[in-house]
Short mmCIF file of C-alpha atoms in Angstrom, two decimals:
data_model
loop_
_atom_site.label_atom_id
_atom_site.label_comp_id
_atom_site.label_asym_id
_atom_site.label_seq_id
_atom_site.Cartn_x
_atom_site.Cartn_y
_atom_site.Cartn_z
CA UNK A 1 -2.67 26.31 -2.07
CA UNK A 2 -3.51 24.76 -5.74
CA UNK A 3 -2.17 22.23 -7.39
CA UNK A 4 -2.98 20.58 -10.84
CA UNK A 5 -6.29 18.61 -10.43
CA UNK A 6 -6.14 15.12 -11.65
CA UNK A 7 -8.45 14.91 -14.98
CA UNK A 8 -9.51 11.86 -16.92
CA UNK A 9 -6.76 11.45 -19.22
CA UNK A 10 -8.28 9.14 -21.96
CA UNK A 11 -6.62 6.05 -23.12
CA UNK A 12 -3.09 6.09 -24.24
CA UNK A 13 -3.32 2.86 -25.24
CA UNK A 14 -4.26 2.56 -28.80
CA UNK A 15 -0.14 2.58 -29.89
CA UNK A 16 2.87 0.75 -29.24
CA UNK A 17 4.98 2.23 -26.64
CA UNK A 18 8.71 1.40 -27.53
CA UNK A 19 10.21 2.40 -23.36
CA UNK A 20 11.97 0.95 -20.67
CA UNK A 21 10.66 2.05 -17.55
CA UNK A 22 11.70 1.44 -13.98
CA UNK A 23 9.53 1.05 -11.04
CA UNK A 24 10.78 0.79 -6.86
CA UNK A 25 9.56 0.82 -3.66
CA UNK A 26 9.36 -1.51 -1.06
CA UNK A 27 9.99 -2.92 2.44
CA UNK A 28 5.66 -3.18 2.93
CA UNK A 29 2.78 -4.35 0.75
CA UNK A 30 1.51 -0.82 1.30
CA UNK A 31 4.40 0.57 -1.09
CA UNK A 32 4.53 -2.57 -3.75
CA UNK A 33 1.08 -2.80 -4.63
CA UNK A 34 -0.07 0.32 -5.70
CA UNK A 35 3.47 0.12 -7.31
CA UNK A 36 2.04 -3.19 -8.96
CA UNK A 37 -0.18 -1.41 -10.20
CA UNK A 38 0.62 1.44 -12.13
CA UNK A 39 2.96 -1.41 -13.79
CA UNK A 40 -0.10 -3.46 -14.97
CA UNK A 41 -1.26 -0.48 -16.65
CA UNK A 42 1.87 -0.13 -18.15
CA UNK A 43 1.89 -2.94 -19.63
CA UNK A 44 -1.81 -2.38 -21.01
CA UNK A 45 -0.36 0.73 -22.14
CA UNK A 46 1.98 -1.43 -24.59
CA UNK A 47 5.28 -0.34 -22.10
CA UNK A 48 6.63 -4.04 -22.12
CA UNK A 49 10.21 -3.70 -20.54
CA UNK A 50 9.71 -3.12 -16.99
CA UNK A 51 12.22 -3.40 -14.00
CA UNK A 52 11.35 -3.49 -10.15
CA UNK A 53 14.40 -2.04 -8.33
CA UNK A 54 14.65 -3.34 -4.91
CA UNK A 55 16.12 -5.76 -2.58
CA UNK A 56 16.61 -9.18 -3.06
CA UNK A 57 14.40 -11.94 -0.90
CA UNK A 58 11.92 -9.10 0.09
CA UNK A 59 8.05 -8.37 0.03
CA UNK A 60 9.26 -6.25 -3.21
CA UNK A 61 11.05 -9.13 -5.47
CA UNK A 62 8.26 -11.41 -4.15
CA UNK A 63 5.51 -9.38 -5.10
CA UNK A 64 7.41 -8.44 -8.48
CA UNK A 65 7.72 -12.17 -9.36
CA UNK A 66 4.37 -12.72 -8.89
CA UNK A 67 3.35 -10.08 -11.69
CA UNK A 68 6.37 -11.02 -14.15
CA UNK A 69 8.72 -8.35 -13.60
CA UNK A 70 12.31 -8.68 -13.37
CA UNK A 71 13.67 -7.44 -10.15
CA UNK A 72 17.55 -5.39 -10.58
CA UNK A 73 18.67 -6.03 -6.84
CA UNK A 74 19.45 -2.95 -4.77
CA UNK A 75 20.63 -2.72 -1.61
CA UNK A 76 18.77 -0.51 1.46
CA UNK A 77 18.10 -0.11 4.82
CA UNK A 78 15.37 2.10 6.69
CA UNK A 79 16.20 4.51 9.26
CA UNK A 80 14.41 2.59 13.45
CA UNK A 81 12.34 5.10 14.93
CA UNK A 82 13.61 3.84 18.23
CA UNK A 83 17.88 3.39 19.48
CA UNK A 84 19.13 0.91 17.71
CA UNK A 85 22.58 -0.18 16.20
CA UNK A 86 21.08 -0.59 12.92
CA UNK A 87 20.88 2.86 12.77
CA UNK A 88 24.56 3.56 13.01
CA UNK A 89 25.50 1.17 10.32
CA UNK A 90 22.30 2.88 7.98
CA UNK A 91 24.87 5.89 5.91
CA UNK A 92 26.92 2.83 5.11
CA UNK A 93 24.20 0.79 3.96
CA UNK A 94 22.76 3.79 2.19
CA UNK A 95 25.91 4.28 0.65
CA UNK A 96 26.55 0.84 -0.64
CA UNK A 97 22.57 0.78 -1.89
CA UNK A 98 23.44 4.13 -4.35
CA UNK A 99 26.27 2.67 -5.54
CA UNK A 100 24.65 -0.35 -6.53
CA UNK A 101 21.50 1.61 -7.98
CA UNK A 102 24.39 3.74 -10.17
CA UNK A 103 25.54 0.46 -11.48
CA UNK A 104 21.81 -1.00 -12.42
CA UNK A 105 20.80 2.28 -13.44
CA UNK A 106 23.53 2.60 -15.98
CA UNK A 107 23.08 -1.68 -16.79
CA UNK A 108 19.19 -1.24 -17.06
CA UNK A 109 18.97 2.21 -18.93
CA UNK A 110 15.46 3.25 -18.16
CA UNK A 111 13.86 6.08 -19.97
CA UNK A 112 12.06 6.97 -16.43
CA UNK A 113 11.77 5.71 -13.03
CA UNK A 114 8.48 5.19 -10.81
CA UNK A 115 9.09 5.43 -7.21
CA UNK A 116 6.05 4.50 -4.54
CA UNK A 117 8.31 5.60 -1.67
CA UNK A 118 9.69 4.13 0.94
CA UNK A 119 13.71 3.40 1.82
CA UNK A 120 13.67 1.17 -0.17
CA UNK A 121 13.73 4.03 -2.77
CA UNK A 122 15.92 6.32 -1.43
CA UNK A 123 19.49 4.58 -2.98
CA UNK A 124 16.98 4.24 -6.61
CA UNK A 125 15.94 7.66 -6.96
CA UNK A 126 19.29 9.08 -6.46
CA UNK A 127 20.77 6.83 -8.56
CA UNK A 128 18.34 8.07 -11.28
CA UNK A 129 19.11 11.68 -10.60
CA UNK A 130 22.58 10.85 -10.71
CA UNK A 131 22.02 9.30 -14.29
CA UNK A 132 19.68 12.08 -15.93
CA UNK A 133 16.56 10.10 -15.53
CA UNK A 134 13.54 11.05 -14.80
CA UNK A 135 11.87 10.55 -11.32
CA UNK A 136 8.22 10.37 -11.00
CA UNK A 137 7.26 9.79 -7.39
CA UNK A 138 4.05 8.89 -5.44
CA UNK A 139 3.10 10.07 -1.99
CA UNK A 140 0.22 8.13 -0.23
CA UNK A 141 -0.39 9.82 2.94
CA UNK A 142 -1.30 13.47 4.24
CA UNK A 143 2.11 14.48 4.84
CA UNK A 144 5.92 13.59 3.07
CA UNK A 145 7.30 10.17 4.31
CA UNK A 146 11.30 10.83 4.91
CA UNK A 147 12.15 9.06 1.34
CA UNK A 148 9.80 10.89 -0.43
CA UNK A 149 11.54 14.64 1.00
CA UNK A 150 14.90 13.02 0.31
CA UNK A 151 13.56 12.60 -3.06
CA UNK A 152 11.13 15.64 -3.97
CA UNK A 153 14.01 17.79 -4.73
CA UNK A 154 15.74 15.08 -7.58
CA UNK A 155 11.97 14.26 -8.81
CA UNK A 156 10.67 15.64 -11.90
CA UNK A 157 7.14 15.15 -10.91
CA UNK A 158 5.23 14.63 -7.25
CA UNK A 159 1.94 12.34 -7.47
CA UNK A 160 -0.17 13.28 -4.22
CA UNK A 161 -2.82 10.85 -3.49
CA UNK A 162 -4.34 13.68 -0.90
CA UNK A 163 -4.36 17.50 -1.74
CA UNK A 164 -3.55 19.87 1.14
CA UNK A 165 0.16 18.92 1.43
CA UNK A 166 1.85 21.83 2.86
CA UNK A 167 5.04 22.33 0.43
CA UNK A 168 7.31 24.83 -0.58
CA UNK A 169 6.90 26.99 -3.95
CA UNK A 170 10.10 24.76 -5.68
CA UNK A 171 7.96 21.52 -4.82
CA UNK A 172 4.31 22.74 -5.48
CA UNK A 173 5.27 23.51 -8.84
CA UNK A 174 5.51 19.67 -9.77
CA UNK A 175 3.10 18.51 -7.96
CA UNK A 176 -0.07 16.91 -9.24
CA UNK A 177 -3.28 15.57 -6.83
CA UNK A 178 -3.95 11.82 -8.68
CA UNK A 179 -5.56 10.12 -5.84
CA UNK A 180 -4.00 6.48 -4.83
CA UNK A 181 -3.41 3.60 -7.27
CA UNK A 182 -5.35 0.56 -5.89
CA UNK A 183 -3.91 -3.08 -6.28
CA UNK A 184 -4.67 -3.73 -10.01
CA UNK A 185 -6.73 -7.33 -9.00
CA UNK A 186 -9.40 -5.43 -6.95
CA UNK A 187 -12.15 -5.43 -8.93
CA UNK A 188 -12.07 -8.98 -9.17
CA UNK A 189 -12.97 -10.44 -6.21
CA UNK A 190 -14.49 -13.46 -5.75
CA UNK A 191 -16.03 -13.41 -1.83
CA UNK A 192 -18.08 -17.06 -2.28
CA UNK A 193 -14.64 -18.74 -3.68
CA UNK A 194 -13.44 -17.74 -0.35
CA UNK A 195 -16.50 -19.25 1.78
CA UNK A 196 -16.16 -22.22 0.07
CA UNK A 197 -12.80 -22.83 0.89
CA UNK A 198 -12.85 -21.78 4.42
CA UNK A 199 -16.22 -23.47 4.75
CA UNK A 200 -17.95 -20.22 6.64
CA UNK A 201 -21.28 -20.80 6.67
CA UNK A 202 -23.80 -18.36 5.70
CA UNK A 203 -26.18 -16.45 8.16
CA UNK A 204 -24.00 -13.95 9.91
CA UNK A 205 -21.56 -11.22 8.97
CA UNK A 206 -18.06 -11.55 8.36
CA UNK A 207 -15.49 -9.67 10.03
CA UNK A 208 -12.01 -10.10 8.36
CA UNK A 209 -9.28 -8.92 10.40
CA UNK A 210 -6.00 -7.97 8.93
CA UNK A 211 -2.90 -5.77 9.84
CA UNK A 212 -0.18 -5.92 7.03
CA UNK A 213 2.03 -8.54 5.93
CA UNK A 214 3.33 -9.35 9.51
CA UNK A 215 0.40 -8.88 11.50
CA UNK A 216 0.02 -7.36 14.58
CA UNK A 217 1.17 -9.39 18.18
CA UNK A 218 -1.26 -6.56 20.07
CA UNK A 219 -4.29 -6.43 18.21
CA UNK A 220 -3.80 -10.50 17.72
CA UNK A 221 -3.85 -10.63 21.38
CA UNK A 222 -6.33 -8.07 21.70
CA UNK A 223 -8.83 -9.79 19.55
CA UNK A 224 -8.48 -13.19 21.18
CA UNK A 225 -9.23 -11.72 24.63
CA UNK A 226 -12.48 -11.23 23.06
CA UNK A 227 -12.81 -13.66 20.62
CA UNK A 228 -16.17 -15.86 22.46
CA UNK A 229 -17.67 -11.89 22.08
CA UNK A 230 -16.92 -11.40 18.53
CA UNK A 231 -17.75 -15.11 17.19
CA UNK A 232 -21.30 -15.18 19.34
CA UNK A 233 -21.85 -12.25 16.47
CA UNK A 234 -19.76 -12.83 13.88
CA UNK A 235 -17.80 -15.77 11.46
CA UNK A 236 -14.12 -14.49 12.26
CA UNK A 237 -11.55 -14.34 9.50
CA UNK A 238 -8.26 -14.01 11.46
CA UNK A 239 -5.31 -12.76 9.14
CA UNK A 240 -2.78 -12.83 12.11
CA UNK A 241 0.43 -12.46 10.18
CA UNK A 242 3.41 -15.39 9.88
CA UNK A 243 4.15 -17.47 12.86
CA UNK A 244 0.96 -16.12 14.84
CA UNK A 245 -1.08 -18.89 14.51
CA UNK A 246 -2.93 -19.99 17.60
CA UNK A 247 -2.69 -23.66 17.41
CA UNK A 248 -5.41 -23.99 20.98
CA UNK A 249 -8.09 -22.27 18.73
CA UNK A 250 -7.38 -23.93 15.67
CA UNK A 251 -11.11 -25.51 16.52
CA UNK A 252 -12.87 -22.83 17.51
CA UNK A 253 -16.23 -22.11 15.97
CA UNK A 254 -16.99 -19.46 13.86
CA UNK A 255 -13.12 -18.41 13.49
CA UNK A 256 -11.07 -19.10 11.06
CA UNK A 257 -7.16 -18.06 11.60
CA UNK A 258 -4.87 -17.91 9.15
CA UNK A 259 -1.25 -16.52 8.64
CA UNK A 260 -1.51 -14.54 5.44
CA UNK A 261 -3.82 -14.50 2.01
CA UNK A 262 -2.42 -13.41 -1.21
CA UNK A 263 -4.24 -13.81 -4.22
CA UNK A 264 -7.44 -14.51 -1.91
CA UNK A 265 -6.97 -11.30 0.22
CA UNK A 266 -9.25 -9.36 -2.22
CA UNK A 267 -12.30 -12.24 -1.94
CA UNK A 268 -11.35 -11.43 1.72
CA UNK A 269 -12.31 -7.87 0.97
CA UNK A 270 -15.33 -8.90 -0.68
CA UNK A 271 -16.60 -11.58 1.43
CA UNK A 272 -16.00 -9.09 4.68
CA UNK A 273 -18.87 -7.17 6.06
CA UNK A 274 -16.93 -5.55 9.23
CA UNK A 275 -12.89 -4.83 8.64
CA UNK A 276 -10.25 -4.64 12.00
CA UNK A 277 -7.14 -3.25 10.19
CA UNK A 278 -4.42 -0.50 10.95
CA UNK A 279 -4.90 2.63 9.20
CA UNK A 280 -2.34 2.52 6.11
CA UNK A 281 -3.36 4.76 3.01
CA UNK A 282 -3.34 1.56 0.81
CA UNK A 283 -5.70 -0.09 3.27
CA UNK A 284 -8.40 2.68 3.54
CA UNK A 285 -8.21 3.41 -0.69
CA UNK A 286 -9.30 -0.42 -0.82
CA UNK A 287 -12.29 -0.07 1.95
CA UNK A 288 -13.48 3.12 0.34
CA UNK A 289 -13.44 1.94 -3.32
CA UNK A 290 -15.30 -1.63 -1.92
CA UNK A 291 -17.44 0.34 0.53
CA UNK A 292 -16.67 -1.72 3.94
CA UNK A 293 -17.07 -0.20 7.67
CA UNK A 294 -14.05 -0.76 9.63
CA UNK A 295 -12.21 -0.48 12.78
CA UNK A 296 -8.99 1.37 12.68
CA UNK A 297 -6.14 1.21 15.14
CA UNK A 298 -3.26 3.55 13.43
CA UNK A 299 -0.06 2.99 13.94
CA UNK A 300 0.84 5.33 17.15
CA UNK A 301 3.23 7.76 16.39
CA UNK A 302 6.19 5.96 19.29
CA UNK A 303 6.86 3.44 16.23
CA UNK A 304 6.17 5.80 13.60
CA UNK A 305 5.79 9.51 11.80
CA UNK A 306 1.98 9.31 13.14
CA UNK A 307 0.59 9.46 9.07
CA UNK A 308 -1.90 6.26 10.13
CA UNK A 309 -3.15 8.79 12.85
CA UNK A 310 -3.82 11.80 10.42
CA UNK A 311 -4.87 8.94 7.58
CA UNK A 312 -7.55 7.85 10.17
CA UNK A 313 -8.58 10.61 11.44
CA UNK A 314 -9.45 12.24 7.74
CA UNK A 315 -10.80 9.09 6.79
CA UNK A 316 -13.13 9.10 9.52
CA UNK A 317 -14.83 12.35 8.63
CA UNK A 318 -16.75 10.51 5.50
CA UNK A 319 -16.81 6.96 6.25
CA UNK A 320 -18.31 4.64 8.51
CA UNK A 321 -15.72 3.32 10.93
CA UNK A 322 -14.67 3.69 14.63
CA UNK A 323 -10.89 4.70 15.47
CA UNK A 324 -9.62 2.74 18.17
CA UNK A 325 -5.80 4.24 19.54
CA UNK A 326 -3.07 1.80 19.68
CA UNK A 327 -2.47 2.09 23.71
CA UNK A 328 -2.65 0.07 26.82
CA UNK A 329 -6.81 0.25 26.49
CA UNK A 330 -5.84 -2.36 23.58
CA UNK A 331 -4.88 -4.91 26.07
CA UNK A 332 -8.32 -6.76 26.83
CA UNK A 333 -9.87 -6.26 23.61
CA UNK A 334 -13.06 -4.21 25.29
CA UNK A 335 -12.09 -0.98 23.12
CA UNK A 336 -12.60 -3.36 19.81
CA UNK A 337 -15.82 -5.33 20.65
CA UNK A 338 -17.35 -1.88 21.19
CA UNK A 339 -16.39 -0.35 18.57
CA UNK A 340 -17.61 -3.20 16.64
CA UNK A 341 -21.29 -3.30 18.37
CA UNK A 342 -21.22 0.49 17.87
CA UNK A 343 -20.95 -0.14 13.96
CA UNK A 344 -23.26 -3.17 13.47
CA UNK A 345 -26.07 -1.18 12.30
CA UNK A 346 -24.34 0.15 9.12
CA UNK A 347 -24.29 -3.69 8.49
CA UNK A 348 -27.77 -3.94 7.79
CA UNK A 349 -27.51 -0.62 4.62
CA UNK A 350 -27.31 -1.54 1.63
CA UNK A 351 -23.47 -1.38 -0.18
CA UNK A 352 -22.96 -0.19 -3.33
CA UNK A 353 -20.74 -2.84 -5.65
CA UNK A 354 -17.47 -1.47 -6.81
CA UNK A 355 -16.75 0.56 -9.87
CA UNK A 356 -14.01 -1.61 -11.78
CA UNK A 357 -13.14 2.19 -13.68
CA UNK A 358 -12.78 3.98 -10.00
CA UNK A 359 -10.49 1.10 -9.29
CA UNK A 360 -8.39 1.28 -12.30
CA UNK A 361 -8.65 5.01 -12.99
CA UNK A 362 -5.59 6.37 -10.83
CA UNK A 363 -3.30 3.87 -11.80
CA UNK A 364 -3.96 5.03 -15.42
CA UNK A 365 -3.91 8.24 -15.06
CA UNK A 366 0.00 8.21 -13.05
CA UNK A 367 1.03 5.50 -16.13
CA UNK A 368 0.15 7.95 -18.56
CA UNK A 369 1.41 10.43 -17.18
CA UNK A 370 4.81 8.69 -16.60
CA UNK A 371 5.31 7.22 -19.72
CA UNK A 372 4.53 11.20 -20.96
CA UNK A 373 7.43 12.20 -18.98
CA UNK A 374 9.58 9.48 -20.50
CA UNK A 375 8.83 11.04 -23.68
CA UNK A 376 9.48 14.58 -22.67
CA UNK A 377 12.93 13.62 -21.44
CA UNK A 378 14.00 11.35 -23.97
CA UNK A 379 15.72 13.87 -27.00
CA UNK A 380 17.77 14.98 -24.36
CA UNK A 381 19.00 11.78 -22.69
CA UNK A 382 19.50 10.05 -27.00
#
């Protein structure tokens, strides 16, 4: 199948751009980000009313505040992908979440939404259907999440960040192959600001290890069966997630632990030369653009749809990294530590430094292309 190819687009940016436009998504840093992103280019774009729709006290409206935009507070809740009561009280919460969309929808008045996916969209986009606005949504990985096919069918456009999606004829016809929008500060890392601060000395490689927001209990545990392994090799930068700090290492040589970065995650990225991470689209778009071999341990597919196992697995074909499965051979570590000797000698090539215009290029090219569909739509919503 073909869709439209993604094309450099040129610069918009040369006129004032008199919209309002909506953005959502939420619930992970995976979603906001790139979400983040498209609305700094926005806002380069001269689009200077922007709203985040999304829940209140969340990774969303704390990322949002962070970048100066206004957060309208919507209700959600995501379906478990194992028995839970939550589940059973979800249609209500779902419920609740439109209604309270239809009411900032009508409040805010946005000439067109941007939707990154997620629940957290779900009550947003339907809102905007529900209001004649248009809905431009984004689709990271190699396959629909369940918000973005609740969705497809209200959306005026689909963005694809992969091509090879298997859709129907009704949802091909909107769809256009951009590619992934990248977290806007990316090109600007800093890796030595980070050294400093940490104190790593120089003289070996650094292996940053990082699994979302929260972290990862397993692959924390996993690591620090191994940890006298990995430090005789490498300085250790330990992003272990809230609450998972280790306070009997906290003086351990050569490892530094720490419960989350934000502004300093991308001088993480720098400053790495080996990354341990899960296999999230977000994640591998940043190691590609910044060139870094990594271990990847995908979600498995008992706690979710199994996209980190297909985003692995096609990530592997052109890149140098190792997929470790998420499975009881995590337990001692020994599945990491050789994956990471089996990838030490692509630490010695050479890198090539990061092209700030790769970086910025796809959130451009889905900002232009949303604040053209605001245009197109708005005669007929005046």
């Amino acid at each position: 199948m073909e869709f439209k190819k993604n094309s450099n687009v040129g610069s918009c940016y040369a006129e004032p751009v008199t919209l309002k436009i909506g953005i959502t998504g939420g619930a992970s840093a995976g979603h906001v980000v790139p979400a983040v992103a498209v609305a700094a280019e926005l806002r380069r774009a001269g689009v200077e009313d922007l709203v985040f729709f999304g829940r209140a006290n969340s990774i969303e409206q704390q990322l949002a505040d962070k970048a100066g935009i206004r957060l309208a507070p919507v209700p959600s809740a995501g379906l478990q992908r194992f028995r839970s009561w939550q589940n059973a009280a979800m249609p209500l919460t779902v419920m609740r979440g439109v209604y309270a969309a239809w009411r900032a929808m009508r409040r805010e008045k946005p000439d067109v939404v941007f939707s990154k996916g997620s629940y957290v969209s779900v009550p947003v986009g339907i809102a905007a259907w529900m209001n004649r606005v248009p809905l431009a949504i984004h689709e990271s990985d190699h396959s629909l999440g369940l918000a973005n096919r609740i969705l497809a069918r209200f959306a005026s456009v689909l963005f694809l960040a992969e091509p090879g999606h298997e859709l129907p004829p009704h949802l091909r016809r909107k769809a256009v192959v951009t590619g992934l929008p990248m977290r806007d500060d990316l090109a600007d890392g800093q890796p030595e600001r980070l050294r400093t601060r940490l104190d790593i000395p120089p003289g070996r490689p650094v292996l940053l290890i990082f699994c979302g927001s929260s972290g990862s209990q397993r692959i924390n545990d996993a690591i620090r069966c191994q940890l006298p392994a990995l430090t005789s090799r490498f300085a250790v930068v330990h992003i272990c997630g809230p609450g998972n700090l280790d306070s009997k290492l906290a003086s351990t040589p050569q490892y530094w632990q720490l419960e989350y970065l934000h502004e300093e995650m991308v001088d993480a990225l720098w400053l790495a030369d080996l990354v341990i991470g899960r296999a999230g689209a977000t994640t591998l778009a940043e190691l590609a653009a910044l060139d870094k071999p990594a271990v990847l341990i995908p979600l498995p597919a008992s706690v979710s749809r199994g996209d980190q196992l297909d985003n692995a697995k096609a990530y592997s074909r052109n890149a140098a990294c190792v997929v470790v499965a998420d499975d009881s051979r995590l337990a001692d570590g020994r599945t990491i530590l050789d994956a990471c000797e089996k990838l030490l000698p692509e630490l010695q090539q050479s890198r090539t430094r990061p092209d700030p215009d790769r970086i910025h290029q796809v959130a451009r090219d889905i900002a232009v292309r949303t604040i053209s569909l605001a245009r197109a739509h708005r005669p007929s919503r005046s």
